[in-house]
Amino acid sequence: MNRQAFFKLCEMLESIGGLKSTKNMLIDEQVGIFLHIIAHHVKNRVIGRNFRRSGETVSRCFHNVLNAVMHLQELLFKKVEPIPTNSSDHRWRWFKNCLGALDGTYIRVNVPIKDKARFRTSFDGDGRVLRDAITRRHGLKVPHGCYYLVDASYTNCEGFLAPFRGQRYHLNEWRQGYQPRTAEEFFNMKHASARNVIERCFGLLKIRWAILRSPSFYPIKIPDRIILACCLLHNFIRREMIVEEEPITAIDPTNAWTNWRIGLAREMFSEWQTSRQIEN
């Protein structure tokens, strides 16, 4: 983050987030401490030594800035927009009305022994997280007619378009000149190319914010807000440095959604075969 972006962030946290200078610490120092912690994931005593502050002061500063960042959600959360019908993007043009891609990533946290069972991964972990997300009052909302690309660990159903199982999928399987032989393989190749965007996003977030790469030192209720803050600040850096419908609330497979995927795969494969014949 350059100097200009940093001071703009301080200004926003003061005017929108309600962050205030204290008797002994100005806003810019508070924000600097917070950014240093999430970027390098260092303990309070290390920050206290570097900034010549007590551990209690550092802790209070961290939570004050975190609370202020939460107030920037309306401003910094990117609103999803469906892929337009006239899209010419080679990765996305087949996925009209797609809102983007979904996937899970591991964020290591420290939890009390009595709660550890709830946080262990399971074979249906992705599905459980998704079900929880779409049924929460302020959770994930997917308008009818729109959908996200998801990997094969999710159910292929309305709102969530998964690849064909038992077929080539991962991008490294298409290297060395291998060409799709069926509509399902071609669909999977295009699906993987588009959905790969979510893995790149996770990678960028973890590269930028070290606090997402190792177990947090904070109580279990805090990491959720830290993750959100990292996403908001990532959007802020990207920005500064350079129809209401009933949402989908179930993720059960349906024949209609299965048939639509099959039809889309065949249409994609047919057009691709035709274009190859013209070229030859």
PDB file of C-alpha atoms in Angstrom:
ATOM      1  CA  MET A   1       0.000   0.000   0.000  1.00  0.00           C
ATOM      2  CA  ASN A   2       1.475   3.342  -1.002  1.00  0.00           C
ATOM      3  CA  ARG A   3       1.437   6.463   1.156  1.00  0.00           C
ATOM      4  CA  GLN A   4      -1.515   8.044  -0.640  1.00  0.00           C
ATOM      5  CA  ALA A   5      -3.684   4.944  -0.278  1.00  0.00           C
ATOM      6  CA  PHE A   6      -2.681   4.562   3.376  1.00  0.00           C
ATOM      7  CA  PHE A   7      -3.792   8.057   4.333  1.00  0.00           C
ATOM      8  CA  LYS A   8      -7.013   7.675   2.357  1.00  0.00           C
ATOM      9  CA  LEU A   9      -7.715   4.495   4.321  1.00  0.00           C
ATOM     10  CA  CYS A  10      -7.078   6.351   7.589  1.00  0.00           C
ATOM     11  CA  GLU A  11      -9.490   9.045   6.469  1.00  0.00           C
ATOM     12  CA  MET A  12     -12.200   6.487   5.636  1.00  0.00           C
ATOM     13  CA  LEU A  13     -11.743   4.638   8.913  1.00  0.00           C
ATOM     14  CA  GLU A  14     -12.168   7.921  10.770  1.00  0.00           C
ATOM     15  CA  SER A  15     -15.121   9.354   8.803  1.00  0.00           C
ATOM     16  CA  ILE A  16     -17.007   6.104   8.077  1.00  0.00           C
ATOM     17  CA  GLY A  17     -15.643   3.580  10.571  1.00  0.00           C
ATOM     18  CA  GLY A  18     -15.676   5.889  13.574  1.00  0.00           C
ATOM     19  CA  LEU A  19     -12.020   5.334  14.462  1.00  0.00           C
ATOM     20  CA  LYS A  20     -10.655   8.046  16.751  1.00  0.00           C
ATOM     21  CA  SER A  21      -7.248   9.176  17.916  1.00  0.00           C
ATOM     22  CA  THR A  22      -6.522   8.492  21.559  1.00  0.00           C
ATOM     23  CA  LYS A  23      -4.579  10.569  24.052  1.00  0.00           C
ATOM     24  CA  ASN A  24      -1.373   8.725  23.209  1.00  0.00           C
ATOM     25  CA  MET A  25      -1.918   7.350  19.715  1.00  0.00           C
ATOM     26  CA  LEU A  26      -3.002   8.990  16.458  1.00  0.00           C
ATOM     27  CA  ILE A  27      -5.153   7.224  13.893  1.00  0.00           C
ATOM     28  CA  ASP A  28      -2.304   6.640  11.443  1.00  0.00           C
ATOM     29  CA  GLU A  29      -0.275   4.756  14.068  1.00  0.00           C
ATOM     30  CA  GLN A  30      -3.283   2.614  14.992  1.00  0.00           C
ATOM     31  CA  VAL A  31      -3.878   1.712  11.353  1.00  0.00           C
ATOM     32  CA  GLY A  32      -0.177   1.057  10.831  1.00  0.00           C
ATOM     33  CA  ILE A  33      -0.110  -1.370  13.763  1.00  0.00           C
ATOM     34  CA  PHE A  34      -3.200  -3.175  12.498  1.00  0.00           C
ATOM     35  CA  LEU A  35      -1.851  -3.537   8.955  1.00  0.00           C
ATOM     36  CA  HIS A  36       1.500  -4.739  10.262  1.00  0.00           C
ATOM     37  CA  ILE A  37      -0.202  -7.448  12.311  1.00  0.00           C
ATOM     38  CA  ILE A  38      -2.373  -8.856   9.520  1.00  0.00           C
ATOM     39  CA  ALA A  39       0.360  -8.528   6.869  1.00  0.00           C
ATOM     40  CA  HIS A  40       3.112 -10.223   8.909  1.00  0.00           C
ATOM     41  CA  HIS A  41       1.115 -12.100  11.594  1.00  0.00           C
ATOM     42  CA  VAL A  42       3.280 -11.143  14.535  1.00  0.00           C
ATOM     43  CA  LYS A  43       2.341 -11.316  18.195  1.00  0.00           C
ATOM     44  CA  ASN A  44       1.371  -8.334  20.302  1.00  0.00           C
ATOM     45  CA  ARG A  45       4.601  -8.372  22.265  1.00  0.00           C
ATOM     46  CA  VAL A  46       6.625  -8.082  19.038  1.00  0.00           C
ATOM     47  CA  ILE A  47       4.498  -5.176  17.840  1.00  0.00           C
ATOM     48  CA  GLY A  48       4.704  -3.610  21.281  1.00  0.00           C
ATOM     49  CA  ARG A  49       8.487  -3.756  21.178  1.00  0.00           C
ATOM     50  CA  ASN A  50       8.675  -2.340  17.636  1.00  0.00           C
ATOM     51  CA  PHE A  51       6.195   0.465  18.294  1.00  0.00           C
ATOM     52  CA  ARG A  52       7.146   0.956  21.949  1.00  0.00           C
ATOM     53  CA  ARG A  53       3.654   0.233  23.199  1.00  0.00           C
ATOM     54  CA  SER A  54       2.307  -2.129  25.837  1.00  0.00           C
ATOM     55  CA  GLY A  55       0.694  -5.398  24.792  1.00  0.00           C
ATOM     56  CA  GLU A  56      -2.622  -4.178  26.184  1.00  0.00           C
ATOM     57  CA  THR A  57      -2.420  -1.015  24.083  1.00  0.00           C
ATOM     58  CA  VAL A  58      -1.613  -3.001  20.938  1.00  0.00           C
ATOM     59  CA  SER A  59      -4.528  -5.373  21.568  1.00  0.00           C
ATOM     60  CA  ARG A  60      -6.965  -2.517  22.135  1.00  0.00           C
ATOM     61  CA  CYS A  61      -5.681  -0.754  19.017  1.00  0.00           C
ATOM     62  CA  PHE A  62      -6.080  -3.911  16.898  1.00  0.00           C
ATOM     63  CA  HIS A  63      -9.705  -4.434  17.899  1.00  0.00           C
ATOM     64  CA  ASN A  64     -10.586  -0.745  17.462  1.00  0.00           C
ATOM     65  CA  VAL A  65      -9.267  -0.721  13.896  1.00  0.00           C
ATOM     66  CA  LEU A  66     -10.881  -4.093  13.137  1.00  0.00           C
ATOM     67  CA  ASN A  67     -14.243  -2.723  14.267  1.00  0.00           C
ATOM     68  CA  ALA A  68     -13.747   0.332  12.072  1.00  0.00           C
ATOM     69  CA  VAL A  69     -12.886  -1.786   9.016  1.00  0.00           C
ATOM     70  CA  MET A  70     -16.152  -3.699   9.467  1.00  0.00           C
ATOM     71  CA  HIS A  71     -18.017  -0.451   8.823  1.00  0.00           C
ATOM     72  CA  LEU A  72     -16.505  -0.248   5.323  1.00  0.00           C
ATOM     73  CA  GLN A  73     -18.350  -3.324   4.052  1.00  0.00           C
ATOM     74  CA  GLU A  74     -20.991  -1.410   2.140  1.00  0.00           C
ATOM     75  CA  LEU A  75     -18.297   0.598   0.402  1.00  0.00           C
ATOM     76  CA  LEU A  76     -15.676  -2.051  -0.288  1.00  0.00           C
ATOM     77  CA  PHE A  77     -17.627  -5.239  -0.908  1.00  0.00           C
ATOM     78  CA  LYS A  78     -17.793  -5.818  -4.634  1.00  0.00           C
ATOM     79  CA  LYS A  79     -21.341  -6.383  -5.855  1.00  0.00           C
ATOM     80  CA  VAL A  80     -21.604  -9.457  -8.061  1.00  0.00           C
ATOM     81  CA  GLU A  81     -22.839  -8.998 -11.618  1.00  0.00           C
ATOM     82  CA  PRO A  82     -23.963 -11.827 -13.922  1.00  0.00           C
ATOM     83  CA  ILE A  83     -21.922 -12.605 -17.037  1.00  0.00           C
ATOM     84  CA  PRO A  84     -23.768 -10.741 -19.844  1.00  0.00           C
ATOM     85  CA  THR A  85     -25.290 -12.624 -22.763  1.00  0.00           C
ATOM     86  CA  ASN A  86     -22.999 -10.800 -25.205  1.00  0.00           C
ATOM     87  CA  SER A  87     -19.774 -11.632 -23.335  1.00  0.00           C
ATOM     88  CA  SER A  88     -16.814 -12.293 -25.621  1.00  0.00           C
ATOM     89  CA  ASP A  89     -14.460 -13.424 -22.841  1.00  0.00           C
ATOM     90  CA  HIS A  90     -13.179 -16.832 -23.963  1.00  0.00           C
ATOM     91  CA  ARG A  91     -13.313 -18.156 -20.399  1.00  0.00           C
ATOM     92  CA  TRP A  92     -16.791 -16.958 -19.474  1.00  0.00           C
ATOM     93  CA  ARG A  93     -18.849 -16.558 -22.665  1.00  0.00           C
ATOM     94  CA  TRP A  94     -20.491 -19.967 -22.251  1.00  0.00           C
ATOM     95  CA  PHE A  95     -21.614 -19.252 -18.713  1.00  0.00           C
ATOM     96  CA  LYS A  96     -24.271 -16.589 -19.206  1.00  0.00           C
ATOM     97  CA  ASN A  97     -25.759 -15.230 -15.975  1.00  0.00           C
ATOM     98  CA  CYS A  98     -22.936 -16.807 -13.970  1.00  0.00           C
ATOM     99  CA  LEU A  99     -22.085 -14.784 -10.855  1.00  0.00           C
ATOM    100  CA  GLY A 100     -18.559 -16.156 -10.451  1.00  0.00           C
ATOM    101  CA  ALA A 101     -16.977 -19.162  -8.751  1.00  0.00           C
ATOM    102  CA  LEU A 102     -17.183 -20.701  -5.289  1.00  0.00           C
ATOM    103  CA  ASP A 103     -14.697 -22.863  -3.464  1.00  0.00           C
ATOM    104  CA  GLY A 104     -13.364 -23.465   0.022  1.00  0.00           C
ATOM    105  CA  THR A 105      -9.944 -22.777   1.448  1.00  0.00           C
ATOM    106  CA  TYR A 106      -8.434 -23.706   4.808  1.00  0.00           C
ATOM    107  CA  ILE A 107      -7.794 -20.976   7.354  1.00  0.00           C
ATOM    108  CA  ARG A 108      -6.083 -22.446  10.404  1.00  0.00           C
ATOM    109  CA  VAL A 109      -7.397 -21.280  13.775  1.00  0.00           C
ATOM    110  CA  ASN A 110      -6.872 -22.167  17.409  1.00  0.00           C
ATOM    111  CA  VAL A 111     -10.033 -23.504  19.049  1.00  0.00           C
ATOM    112  CA  PRO A 112     -10.798 -24.699  22.583  1.00  0.00           C
ATOM    113  CA  ILE A 113     -10.477 -28.464  23.053  1.00  0.00           C
ATOM    114  CA  LYS A 114     -14.214 -28.807  23.695  1.00  0.00           C
ATOM    115  CA  ASP A 115     -15.001 -27.265  20.273  1.00  0.00           C
ATOM    116  CA  LYS A 116     -12.410 -29.064  18.134  1.00  0.00           C
ATOM    117  CA  ALA A 117     -14.819 -31.719  16.839  1.00  0.00           C
ATOM    118  CA  ARG A 118     -16.965 -29.014  15.227  1.00  0.00           C
ATOM    119  CA  PHE A 119     -14.015 -27.691  13.248  1.00  0.00           C
ATOM    120  CA  ARG A 120     -12.623 -30.968  11.896  1.00  0.00           C
ATOM    121  CA  THR A 121     -12.930 -31.456   8.155  1.00  0.00           C
ATOM    122  CA  SER A 122     -15.214 -34.153   6.753  1.00  0.00           C
ATOM    123  CA  PHE A 123     -15.935 -35.715   3.369  1.00  0.00           C
ATOM    124  CA  ASP A 124     -18.950 -33.435   2.886  1.00  0.00           C
ATOM    125  CA  GLY A 125     -17.378 -30.336   4.432  1.00  0.00           C
ATOM    126  CA  ASP A 126     -17.829 -28.107   1.373  1.00  0.00           C
ATOM    127  CA  GLY A 127     -21.502 -29.017   1.084  1.00  0.00           C
ATOM    128  CA  ARG A 128     -22.128 -28.397   4.770  1.00  0.00           C
ATOM    129  CA  VAL A 129     -20.516 -24.969   4.594  1.00  0.00           C
ATOM    130  CA  LEU A 130     -22.558 -24.070   1.525  1.00  0.00           C
ATOM    131  CA  ARG A 131     -25.825 -25.216   3.101  1.00  0.00           C
ATOM    132  CA  ASP A 132     -25.057 -23.122   6.144  1.00  0.00           C
ATOM    133  CA  ALA A 133     -24.184 -20.103   4.001  1.00  0.00           C
ATOM    134  CA  ILE A 134     -27.394 -20.064   1.943  1.00  0.00           C
ATOM    135  CA  THR A 135     -29.726 -20.623   4.887  1.00  0.00           C
ATOM    136  CA  ARG A 136     -28.375 -17.884   7.117  1.00  0.00           C
ATOM    137  CA  ARG A 137     -30.474 -14.762   7.396  1.00  0.00           C
ATOM    138  CA  HIS A 138     -27.775 -12.569   5.879  1.00  0.00           C
ATOM    139  CA  GLY A 139     -25.912 -15.357   4.114  1.00  0.00           C
ATOM    140  CA  LEU A 140     -25.208 -16.145   0.471  1.00  0.00           C
ATOM    141  CA  LYS A 141     -28.102 -15.172  -1.818  1.00  0.00           C
ATOM    142  CA  VAL A 142     -28.326 -16.657  -5.318  1.00  0.00           C
ATOM    143  CA  PRO A 143     -31.161 -15.209  -7.445  1.00  0.00           C
ATOM    144  CA  HIS A 144     -33.061 -17.678  -9.599  1.00  0.00           C
ATOM    145  CA  GLY A 145     -31.628 -17.741 -13.107  1.00  0.00           C
ATOM    146  CA  CYS A 146     -28.107 -17.062 -11.820  1.00  0.00           C
ATOM    147  CA  TYR A 147     -25.503 -19.489 -10.548  1.00  0.00           C
ATOM    148  CA  TYR A 148     -21.919 -20.028  -9.408  1.00  0.00           C
ATOM    149  CA  LEU A 149     -19.343 -22.434 -10.803  1.00  0.00           C
ATOM    150  CA  VAL A 150     -18.344 -25.015  -8.175  1.00  0.00           C
ATOM    151  CA  ASP A 151     -16.022 -28.008  -8.137  1.00  0.00           C
ATOM    152  CA  ALA A 152     -17.015 -31.686  -8.109  1.00  0.00           C
ATOM    153  CA  SER A 153     -17.209 -31.835  -4.304  1.00  0.00           C
ATOM    154  CA  TYR A 154     -20.431 -29.808  -4.498  1.00  0.00           C
ATOM    155  CA  THR A 155     -23.826 -30.972  -5.726  1.00  0.00           C
ATOM    156  CA  ASN A 156     -24.761 -29.969  -9.279  1.00  0.00           C
ATOM    157  CA  CYS A 157     -28.075 -28.218  -8.703  1.00  0.00           C
ATOM    158  CA  GLU A 158     -29.895 -24.987  -9.386  1.00  0.00           C
ATOM    159  CA  GLY A 159     -27.607 -22.095  -8.547  1.00  0.00           C
ATOM    160  CA  PHE A 160     -24.434 -24.199  -8.471  1.00  0.00           C
ATOM    161  CA  LEU A 161     -22.981 -25.605 -11.690  1.00  0.00           C
ATOM    162  CA  ALA A 162     -20.510 -28.434 -11.089  1.00  0.00           C
ATOM    163  CA  PRO A 163     -18.287 -30.320 -13.581  1.00  0.00           C
ATOM    164  CA  PHE A 164     -19.000 -33.853 -14.772  1.00  0.00           C
ATOM    165  CA  ARG A 165     -17.518 -36.404 -12.408  1.00  0.00           C
ATOM    166  CA  GLY A 166     -15.324 -39.181 -13.764  1.00  0.00           C
ATOM    167  CA  GLN A 167     -14.041 -36.961 -16.592  1.00  0.00           C
ATOM    168  CA  ARG A 168     -10.827 -34.989 -17.058  1.00  0.00           C
ATOM    169  CA  TYR A 169     -11.104 -31.694 -15.229  1.00  0.00           C
ATOM    170  CA  HIS A 170      -8.023 -30.046 -13.729  1.00  0.00           C
ATOM    171  CA  LEU A 171      -6.144 -27.670 -16.005  1.00  0.00           C
ATOM    172  CA  ASN A 172      -2.886 -29.623 -15.793  1.00  0.00           C
ATOM    173  CA  GLU A 173      -4.704 -32.570 -17.405  1.00  0.00           C
ATOM    174  CA  TRP A 174      -5.142 -30.561 -20.617  1.00  0.00           C
ATOM    175  CA  ARG A 175      -1.478 -29.810 -21.135  1.00  0.00           C
ATOM    176  CA  GLN A 176       0.840 -31.455 -23.668  1.00  0.00           C
ATOM    177  CA  GLY A 177      -1.667 -31.017 -26.479  1.00  0.00           C
ATOM    178  CA  TYR A 178      -4.442 -33.295 -25.189  1.00  0.00           C
ATOM    179  CA  GLN A 179      -7.759 -32.497 -26.913  1.00  0.00           C
ATOM    180  CA  PRO A 180     -11.253 -33.168 -25.468  1.00  0.00           C
ATOM    181  CA  ARG A 181     -12.957 -36.217 -26.961  1.00  0.00           C
ATOM    182  CA  THR A 182     -16.470 -35.791 -25.585  1.00  0.00           C
ATOM    183  CA  ALA A 183     -18.869 -32.989 -24.785  1.00  0.00           C
ATOM    184  CA  GLU A 184     -18.395 -33.704 -21.082  1.00  0.00           C
ATOM    185  CA  GLU A 185     -14.605 -33.353 -21.328  1.00  0.00           C
ATOM    186  CA  PHE A 186     -14.879 -30.105 -23.269  1.00  0.00           C
ATOM    187  CA  PHE A 187     -17.370 -28.731 -20.757  1.00  0.00           C
ATOM    188  CA  ASN A 188     -15.034 -29.635 -17.904  1.00  0.00           C
ATOM    189  CA  MET A 189     -12.096 -27.939 -19.618  1.00  0.00           C
ATOM    190  CA  LYS A 190     -14.011 -24.667 -20.023  1.00  0.00           C
ATOM    191  CA  HIS A 191     -15.479 -24.963 -16.535  1.00  0.00           C
ATOM    192  CA  ALA A 192     -12.013 -25.421 -15.001  1.00  0.00           C
ATOM    193  CA  SER A 193     -10.573 -22.498 -16.947  1.00  0.00           C
ATOM    194  CA  ALA A 194     -13.270 -20.143 -15.639  1.00  0.00           C
ATOM    195  CA  ARG A 195     -13.464 -21.501 -12.077  1.00  0.00           C
ATOM    196  CA  ASN A 196      -9.694 -21.232 -11.646  1.00  0.00           C
ATOM    197  CA  VAL A 197     -10.243 -17.542 -10.824  1.00  0.00           C
ATOM    198  CA  ILE A 198     -11.318 -18.421  -7.268  1.00  0.00           C
ATOM    199  CA  GLU A 199      -8.114 -20.340  -6.570  1.00  0.00           C
ATOM    200  CA  ARG A 200      -6.073 -17.373  -7.777  1.00  0.00           C
ATOM    201  CA  CYS A 201      -8.065 -15.099  -5.459  1.00  0.00           C
ATOM    202  CA  PHE A 202      -7.372 -17.295  -2.442  1.00  0.00           C
ATOM    203  CA  GLY A 203      -3.710 -17.414  -3.378  1.00  0.00           C
ATOM    204  CA  LEU A 204      -3.451 -13.627  -3.634  1.00  0.00           C
ATOM    205  CA  LEU A 205      -5.185 -13.098  -0.287  1.00  0.00           C
ATOM    206  CA  LYS A 206      -2.855 -15.476   1.516  1.00  0.00           C
ATOM    207  CA  ILE A 207       0.213 -13.992  -0.134  1.00  0.00           C
ATOM    208  CA  ARG A 208      -0.793 -10.485   0.925  1.00  0.00           C
ATOM    209  CA  TRP A 209      -1.992 -11.271   4.470  1.00  0.00           C
ATOM    210  CA  ALA A 210       0.218 -13.666   6.441  1.00  0.00           C
ATOM    211  CA  ILE A 211      -2.397 -13.859   9.186  1.00  0.00           C
ATOM    212  CA  LEU A 212      -4.417 -16.135   6.861  1.00  0.00           C
ATOM    213  CA  ARG A 213      -1.544 -18.591   6.422  1.00  0.00           C
ATOM    214  CA  SER A 214      -0.999 -19.802   9.993  1.00  0.00           C
ATOM    215  CA  PRO A 215      -3.088 -20.331  13.141  1.00  0.00           C
ATOM    216  CA  SER A 216      -4.447 -17.104  14.533  1.00  0.00           C
ATOM    217  CA  PHE A 217      -3.435 -15.974  18.017  1.00  0.00           C
ATOM    218  CA  TYR A 218      -6.949 -14.606  18.582  1.00  0.00           C
ATOM    219  CA  PRO A 219     -10.065 -16.234  20.133  1.00  0.00           C
ATOM    220  CA  ILE A 220     -12.192 -18.285  17.735  1.00  0.00           C
ATOM    221  CA  LYS A 221     -14.835 -15.568  17.251  1.00  0.00           C
ATOM    222  CA  ILE A 222     -12.272 -13.073  15.958  1.00  0.00           C
ATOM    223  CA  PRO A 223     -10.827 -14.881  12.855  1.00  0.00           C
ATOM    224  CA  ASP A 224     -14.149 -14.589  10.984  1.00  0.00           C
ATOM    225  CA  ARG A 225     -13.911 -10.810  11.196  1.00  0.00           C
ATOM    226  CA  ILE A 226     -10.196 -10.842  10.393  1.00  0.00           C
ATOM    227  CA  ILE A 227     -10.853 -12.811   7.191  1.00  0.00           C
ATOM    228  CA  LEU A 228     -13.540 -10.334   6.204  1.00  0.00           C
ATOM    229  CA  ALA A 229     -11.235  -7.400   6.972  1.00  0.00           C
ATOM    230  CA  CYS A 230      -8.500  -8.916   4.780  1.00  0.00           C
ATOM    231  CA  CYS A 231     -10.952  -9.214   1.878  1.00  0.00           C
ATOM    232  CA  LEU A 232     -12.182  -5.651   2.311  1.00  0.00           C
ATOM    233  CA  LEU A 233      -8.668  -4.231   2.475  1.00  0.00           C
ATOM    234  CA  HIS A 234      -7.622  -6.305  -0.538  1.00  0.00           C
ATOM    235  CA  ASN A 235     -10.467  -4.704  -2.506  1.00  0.00           C
ATOM    236  CA  PHE A 236      -9.464  -1.285  -1.215  1.00  0.00           C
ATOM    237  CA  ILE A 237      -5.869  -1.736  -2.384  1.00  0.00           C
ATOM    238  CA  ARG A 238      -6.970  -2.974  -5.819  1.00  0.00           C
ATOM    239  CA  ARG A 239      -9.321  -0.028  -6.176  1.00  0.00           C
ATOM    240  CA  GLU A 240      -6.964   2.663  -4.989  1.00  0.00           C
ATOM    241  CA  MET A 241      -3.792   1.351  -6.539  1.00  0.00           C
ATOM    242  CA  ILE A 242      -4.480   1.259 -10.002  1.00  0.00           C
ATOM    243  CA  VAL A 243     -32.944  -6.944  -9.079  1.00  0.00           C
ATOM    244  CA  GLU A 244     -34.418  -8.165  -6.109  1.00  0.00           C
ATOM    245  CA  GLU A 245     -35.669 -11.764  -6.373  1.00  0.00           C
ATOM    246  CA  GLU A 246     -36.294 -14.649  -4.023  1.00  0.00           C
ATOM    247  CA  PRO A 247     -32.875 -16.215  -3.371  1.00  0.00           C
ATOM    248  CA  ILE A 248     -32.115 -19.905  -3.762  1.00  0.00           C
ATOM    249  CA  THR A 249     -32.317 -21.625  -0.375  1.00  0.00           C
ATOM    250  CA  ALA A 250     -31.821 -25.319  -1.266  1.00  0.00           C
ATOM    251  CA  ILE A 251     -29.008 -27.274  -2.919  1.00  0.00           C
ATOM    252  CA  ASP A 252     -30.781 -30.484  -3.932  1.00  0.00           C
ATOM    253  CA  PRO A 253     -30.068 -32.015  -7.361  1.00  0.00           C
ATOM    254  CA  THR A 254     -32.827 -31.662  -9.980  1.00  0.00           C
ATOM    255  CA  ASN A 255     -33.406 -33.231 -13.387  1.00  0.00           C
ATOM    256  CA  ALA A 256     -33.853 -29.809 -14.961  1.00  0.00           C
ATOM    257  CA  TRP A 257     -30.450 -28.600 -13.781  1.00  0.00           C
ATOM    258  CA  THR A 258     -28.786 -31.878 -14.812  1.00  0.00           C
ATOM    259  CA  ASN A 259     -30.343 -31.723 -18.273  1.00  0.00           C
ATOM    260  CA  TRP A 260     -29.334 -28.094 -18.690  1.00  0.00           C
ATOM    261  CA  ARG A 261     -25.709 -28.945 -17.931  1.00  0.00           C
ATOM    262  CA  ILE A 262     -25.762 -31.806 -20.452  1.00  0.00           C
ATOM    263  CA  GLY A 263     -27.322 -29.582 -23.127  1.00  0.00           C
ATOM    264  CA  LEU A 264     -24.816 -26.793 -22.461  1.00  0.00           C
ATOM    265  CA  ALA A 265     -21.902 -29.232 -22.682  1.00  0.00           C
ATOM    266  CA  ARG A 266     -23.121 -30.625 -26.015  1.00  0.00           C
ATOM    267  CA  GLU A 267     -23.678 -27.147 -27.458  1.00  0.00           C
ATOM    268  CA  MET A 268     -20.194 -26.050 -26.385  1.00  0.00           C
ATOM    269  CA  PHE A 269     -18.594 -29.203 -27.816  1.00  0.00           C
ATOM    270  CA  SER A 270     -20.517 -29.002 -31.097  1.00  0.00           C
ATOM    271  CA  GLU A 271     -19.484 -25.387 -31.721  1.00  0.00           C
ATOM    272  CA  TRP A 272     -15.885 -26.226 -30.903  1.00  0.00           C
ATOM    273  CA  GLN A 273     -15.868 -29.183 -33.315  1.00  0.00           C
ATOM    274  CA  THR A 274     -17.384 -27.032 -36.042  1.00  0.00           C
ATOM    275  CA  SER A 275     -14.762 -24.310 -35.554  1.00  0.00           C
ATOM    276  CA  ARG A 276     -11.982 -26.914 -35.810  1.00  0.00           C
ATOM    277  CA  GLN A 277     -13.417 -28.277 -39.071  1.00  0.00           C
ATOM    278  CA  ILE A 278     -13.542 -24.771 -40.554  1.00  0.00           C
ATOM    279  CA  GLU A 279      -9.930 -24.135 -39.546  1.00  0.00           C
ATOM    280  CA  ASN A 280      -8.831 -27.401 -41.152  1.00  0.00           C
TER     281      ASN A 280
END
